[in-house]
CSV table of C-alpha atoms in Angstrom, one decimal:
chain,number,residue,atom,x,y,z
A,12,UNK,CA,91.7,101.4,55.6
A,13,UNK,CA,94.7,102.9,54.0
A,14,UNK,CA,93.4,106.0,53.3
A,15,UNK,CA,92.9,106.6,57.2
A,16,UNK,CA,95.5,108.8,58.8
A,17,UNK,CA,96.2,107.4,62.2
A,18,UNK,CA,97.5,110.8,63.5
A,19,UNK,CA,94.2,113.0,62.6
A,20,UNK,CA,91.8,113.6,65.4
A,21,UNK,CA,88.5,111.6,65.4
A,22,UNK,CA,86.5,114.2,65.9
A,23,UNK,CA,86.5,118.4,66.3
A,24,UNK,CA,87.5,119.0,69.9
A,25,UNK,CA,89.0,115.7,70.5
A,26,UNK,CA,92.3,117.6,71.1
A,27,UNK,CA,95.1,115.3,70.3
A,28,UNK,CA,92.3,112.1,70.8
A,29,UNK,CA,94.0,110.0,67.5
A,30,UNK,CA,92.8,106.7,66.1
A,31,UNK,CA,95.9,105.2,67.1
A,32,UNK,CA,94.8,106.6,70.8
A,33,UNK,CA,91.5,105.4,70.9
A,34,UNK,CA,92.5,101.9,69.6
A,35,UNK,CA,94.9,101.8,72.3
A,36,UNK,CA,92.3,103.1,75.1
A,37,UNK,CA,89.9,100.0,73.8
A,38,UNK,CA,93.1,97.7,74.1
A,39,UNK,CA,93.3,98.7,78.0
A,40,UNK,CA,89.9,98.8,78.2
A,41,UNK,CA,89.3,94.9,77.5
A,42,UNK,CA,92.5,94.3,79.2
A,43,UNK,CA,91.1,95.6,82.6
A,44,UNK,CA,87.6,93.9,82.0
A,45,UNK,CA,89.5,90.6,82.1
A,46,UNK,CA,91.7,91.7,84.6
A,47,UNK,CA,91.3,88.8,86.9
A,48,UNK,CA,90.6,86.1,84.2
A,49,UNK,CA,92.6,82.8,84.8
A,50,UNK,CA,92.2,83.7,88.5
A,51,UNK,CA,89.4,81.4,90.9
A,52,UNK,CA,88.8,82.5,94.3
A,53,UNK,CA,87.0,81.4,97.7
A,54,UNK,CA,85.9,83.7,100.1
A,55,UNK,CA,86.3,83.2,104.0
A,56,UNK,CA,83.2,83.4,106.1
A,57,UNK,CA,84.7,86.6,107.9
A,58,UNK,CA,85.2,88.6,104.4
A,59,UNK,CA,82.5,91.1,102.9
A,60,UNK,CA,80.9,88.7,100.3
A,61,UNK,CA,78.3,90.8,97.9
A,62,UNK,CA,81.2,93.7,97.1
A,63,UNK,CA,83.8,91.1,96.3
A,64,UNK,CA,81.9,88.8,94.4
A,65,UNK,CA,80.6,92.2,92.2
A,66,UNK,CA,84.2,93.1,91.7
A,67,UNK,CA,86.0,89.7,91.3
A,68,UNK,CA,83.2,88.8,88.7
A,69,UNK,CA,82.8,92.1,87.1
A,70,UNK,CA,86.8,91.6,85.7
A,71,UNK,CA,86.6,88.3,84.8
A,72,UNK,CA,87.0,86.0,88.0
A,73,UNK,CA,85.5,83.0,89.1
A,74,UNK,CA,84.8,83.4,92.8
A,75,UNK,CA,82.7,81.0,95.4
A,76,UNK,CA,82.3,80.9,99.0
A,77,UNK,CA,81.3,78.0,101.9
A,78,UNK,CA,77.5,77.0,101.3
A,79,UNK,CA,77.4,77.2,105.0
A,80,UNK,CA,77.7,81.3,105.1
A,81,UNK,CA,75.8,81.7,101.5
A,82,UNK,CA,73.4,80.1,99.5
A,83,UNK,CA,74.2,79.8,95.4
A,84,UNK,CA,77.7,78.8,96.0
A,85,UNK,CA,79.6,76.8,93.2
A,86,UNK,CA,82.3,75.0,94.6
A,87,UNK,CA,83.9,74.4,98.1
A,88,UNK,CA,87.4,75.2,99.7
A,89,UNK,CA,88.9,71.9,98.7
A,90,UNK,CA,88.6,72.9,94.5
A,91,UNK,CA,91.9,72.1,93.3
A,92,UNK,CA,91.9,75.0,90.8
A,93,UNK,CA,91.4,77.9,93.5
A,94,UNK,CA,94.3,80.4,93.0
A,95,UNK,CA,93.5,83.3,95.6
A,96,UNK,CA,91.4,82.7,98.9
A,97,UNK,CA,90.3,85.8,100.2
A,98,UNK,CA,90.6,85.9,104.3
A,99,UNK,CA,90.9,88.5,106.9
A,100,UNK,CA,92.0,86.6,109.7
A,101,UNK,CA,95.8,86.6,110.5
A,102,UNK,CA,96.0,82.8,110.5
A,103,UNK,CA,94.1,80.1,109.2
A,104,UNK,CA,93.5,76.8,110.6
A,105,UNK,CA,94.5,74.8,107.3
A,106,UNK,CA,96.2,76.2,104.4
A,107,UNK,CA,96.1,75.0,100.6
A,108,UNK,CA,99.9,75.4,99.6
A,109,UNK,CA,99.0,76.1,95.8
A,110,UNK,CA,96.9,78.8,96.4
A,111,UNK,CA,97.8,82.3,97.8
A,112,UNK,CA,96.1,83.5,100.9
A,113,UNK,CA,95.0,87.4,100.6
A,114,UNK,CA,93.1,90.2,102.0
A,115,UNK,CA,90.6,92.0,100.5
A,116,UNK,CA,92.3,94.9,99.9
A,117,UNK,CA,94.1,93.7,97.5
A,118,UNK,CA,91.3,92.9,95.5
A,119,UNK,CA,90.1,96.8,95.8
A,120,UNK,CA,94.0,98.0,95.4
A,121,UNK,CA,94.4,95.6,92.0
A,122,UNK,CA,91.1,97.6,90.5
A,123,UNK,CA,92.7,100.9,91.7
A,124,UNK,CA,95.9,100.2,90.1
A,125,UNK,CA,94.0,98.7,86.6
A,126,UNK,CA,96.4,95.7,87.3
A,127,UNK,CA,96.9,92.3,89.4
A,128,UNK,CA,99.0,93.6,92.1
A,129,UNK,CA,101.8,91.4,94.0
A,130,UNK,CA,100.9,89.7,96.9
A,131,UNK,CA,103.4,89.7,99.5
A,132,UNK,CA,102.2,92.8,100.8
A,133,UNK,CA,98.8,91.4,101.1
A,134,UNK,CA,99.4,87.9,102.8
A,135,UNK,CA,97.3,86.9,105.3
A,136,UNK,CA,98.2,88.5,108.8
A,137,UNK,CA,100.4,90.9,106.9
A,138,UNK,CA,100.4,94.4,107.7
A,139,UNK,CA,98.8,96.3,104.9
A,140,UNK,CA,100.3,99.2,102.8
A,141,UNK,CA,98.3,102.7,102.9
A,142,UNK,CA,95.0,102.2,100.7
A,143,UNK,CA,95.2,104.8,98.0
A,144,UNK,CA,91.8,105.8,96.9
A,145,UNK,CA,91.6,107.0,93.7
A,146,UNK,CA,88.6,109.5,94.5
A,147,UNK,CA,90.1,111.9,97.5
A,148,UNK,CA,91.5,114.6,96.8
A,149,UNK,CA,94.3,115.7,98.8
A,150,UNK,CA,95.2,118.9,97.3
A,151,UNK,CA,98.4,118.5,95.4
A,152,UNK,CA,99.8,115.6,98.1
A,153,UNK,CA,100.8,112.3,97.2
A,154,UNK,CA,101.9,109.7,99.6
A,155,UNK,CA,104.7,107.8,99.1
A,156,UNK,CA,103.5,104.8,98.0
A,157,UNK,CA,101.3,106.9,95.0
A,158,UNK,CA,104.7,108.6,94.1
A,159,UNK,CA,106.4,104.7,93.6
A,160,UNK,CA,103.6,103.5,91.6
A,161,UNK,CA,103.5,106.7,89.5
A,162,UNK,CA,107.2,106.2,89.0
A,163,UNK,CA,106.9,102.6,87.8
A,164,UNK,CA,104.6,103.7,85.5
A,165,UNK,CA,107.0,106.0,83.7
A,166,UNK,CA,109.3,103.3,83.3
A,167,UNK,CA,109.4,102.1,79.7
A,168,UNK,CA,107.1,104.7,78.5
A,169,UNK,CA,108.5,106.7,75.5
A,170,UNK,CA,108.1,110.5,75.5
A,171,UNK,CA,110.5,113.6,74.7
A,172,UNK,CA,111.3,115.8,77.9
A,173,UNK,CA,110.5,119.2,78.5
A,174,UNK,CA,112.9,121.6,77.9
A,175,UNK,CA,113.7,123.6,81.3
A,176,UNK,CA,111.9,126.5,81.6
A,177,UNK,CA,113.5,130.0,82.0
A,178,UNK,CA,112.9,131.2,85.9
A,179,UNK,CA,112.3,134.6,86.2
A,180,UNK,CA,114.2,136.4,88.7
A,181,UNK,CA,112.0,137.8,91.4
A,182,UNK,CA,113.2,141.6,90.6
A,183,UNK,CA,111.6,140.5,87.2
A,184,UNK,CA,108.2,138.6,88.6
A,185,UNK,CA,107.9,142.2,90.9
A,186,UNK,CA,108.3,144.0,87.5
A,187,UNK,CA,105.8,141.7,85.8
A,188,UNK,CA,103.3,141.7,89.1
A,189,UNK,CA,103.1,146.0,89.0
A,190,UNK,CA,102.9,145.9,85.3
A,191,UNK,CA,99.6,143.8,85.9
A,192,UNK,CA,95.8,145.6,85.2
A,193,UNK,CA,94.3,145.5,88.1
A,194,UNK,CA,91.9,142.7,87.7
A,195,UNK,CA,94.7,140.3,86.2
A,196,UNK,CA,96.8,141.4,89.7
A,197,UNK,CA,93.3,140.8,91.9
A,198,UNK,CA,93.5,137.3,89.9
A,199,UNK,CA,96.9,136.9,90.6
A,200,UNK,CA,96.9,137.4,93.9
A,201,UNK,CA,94.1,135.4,94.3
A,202,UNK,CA,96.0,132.6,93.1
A,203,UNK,CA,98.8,132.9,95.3
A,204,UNK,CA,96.8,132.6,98.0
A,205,UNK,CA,94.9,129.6,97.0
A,206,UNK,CA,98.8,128.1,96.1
A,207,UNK,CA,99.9,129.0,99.6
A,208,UNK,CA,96.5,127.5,101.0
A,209,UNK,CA,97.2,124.1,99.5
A,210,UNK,CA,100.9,124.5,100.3
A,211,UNK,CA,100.2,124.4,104.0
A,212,UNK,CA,97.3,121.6,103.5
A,213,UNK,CA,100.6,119.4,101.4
A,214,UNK,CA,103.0,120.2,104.6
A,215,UNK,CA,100.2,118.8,107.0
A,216,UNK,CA,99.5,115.5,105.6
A,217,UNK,CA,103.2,115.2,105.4
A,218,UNK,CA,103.8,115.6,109.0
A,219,UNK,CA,100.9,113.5,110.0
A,220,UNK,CA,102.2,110.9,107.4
A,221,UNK,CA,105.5,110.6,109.2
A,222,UNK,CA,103.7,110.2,112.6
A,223,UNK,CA,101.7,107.5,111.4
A,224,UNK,CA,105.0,106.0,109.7
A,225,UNK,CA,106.8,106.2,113.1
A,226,UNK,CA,104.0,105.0,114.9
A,227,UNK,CA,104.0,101.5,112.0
A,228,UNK,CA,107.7,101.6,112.7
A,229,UNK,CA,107.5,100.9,116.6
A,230,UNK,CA,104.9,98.4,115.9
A,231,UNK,CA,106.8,96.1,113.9
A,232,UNK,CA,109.6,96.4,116.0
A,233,UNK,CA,107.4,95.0,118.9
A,234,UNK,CA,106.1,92.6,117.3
A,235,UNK,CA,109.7,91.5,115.9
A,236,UNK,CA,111.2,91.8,119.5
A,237,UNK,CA,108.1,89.2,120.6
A,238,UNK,CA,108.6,87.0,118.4
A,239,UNK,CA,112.1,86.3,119.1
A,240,UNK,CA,111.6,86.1,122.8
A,241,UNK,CA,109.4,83.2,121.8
A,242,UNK,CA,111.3,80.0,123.0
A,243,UNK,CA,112.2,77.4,119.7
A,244,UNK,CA,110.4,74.2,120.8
């Protein structure tokens, strides 16, 4: 109604929870429930069935498989309508051109990200991106590929910037530090330990990130180098 004031908080301790806000968390909320609505899928024998069929019709999706790996299926590879077939095998014996052929972790990468995720880096045979779990907690590090997504995210979104704040010189934070009571320094130390702790933890899965990204980078230059010393018939 009109006498509702979109900016007041719903309820005491909702923090800066609006109307506006929850309207809008409802909106994303029925848009992820339907997140794979339009979309009809058929699962390859080789695939795990029960967890994909949970998620794909969970959001929305029509999915069905081959009656010969599963009873209670609905329709067969040949359906017309089948937009995604969901394989883990890097090549297929007969392909539908007007469908796309995907692994199943983009299915589980789509729910992560609340959206339908593009599908070239998902292709059959492809090599697959990092998965990025949303429940592990790696102690302030984010891979690369979290950073991007995060990034795209911010794009469009309106919002005011911080104003920088005022460093303190570290003559000042040593002035500040002895100034302490000693259980607010005991705290503060404390801190900077647990800081320094997750520091080093950050600078190791960086380093073992880059071996594993030099190790993917060797690999697909084999694999490129094979494939051209494959004579053109």
């Amino acid at each position: 109604s009109s006498g509702i004031n979109a900016e007041w908080p719903l309820r005491p301790g909702a923090g800066d929870q609006t109307l506006d806000d929850l309207v809008q968390s409802r909106k994303e909320e029925e848009t992820f429930k339907n997140l794979f609505k339009g979309c009809k899928f058929f699962l390859g024998r080789e695939v795990p069935r029960e967890v994909l069929v949970l998620a794909i019709r969970s959001l929305g999706g029509e999915v069905s498989w081959s009656s010969d790996s599963g009873v209670a299926s609905t329709y067969n590879e040949t359906d017309p309508d089948i937009t995604h077939q969901i394989v883990d095998r890097p090549s297929q014996s007969h392909q539908f051109l007007s469908r796309c052929y995907v692994q199943p972790q983009w299915i589980f990468d789509s729910i992560n990200q609340r959206k339908v995720l593009p599908v070239d880096d998902y292709v059959a045979g492809c090599l697959l991106p990092p998965h990025l779990s949303p429940f592990v907690n790696t102690e302030g590090y984010l891979p690369p590929e979290q950073v991007e997504l995060l990034d795209r995210n911010k794009i469009g979104e309106d919002g005011e910037e911080e104003s920088p704040r005022e460093e303190l010189s570290a003559e000042d934070k040593k002035l500040a530090v002895m100034a302490m009571p000693k259980k607010r320094k005991a705290l503060y130390n404390k801190m900077i330990h647990s800081n320094k702790k997750k520091a080093s933890v950050v600078n190791k899965l960086k380093r073992k990130r880059e071996e594993l990204d030099e190790v993917r980078e060797k690999k697909e230059k084999s694999t490129d180098c094979d494939s051209a010393l494959i004579p053109l018939l």
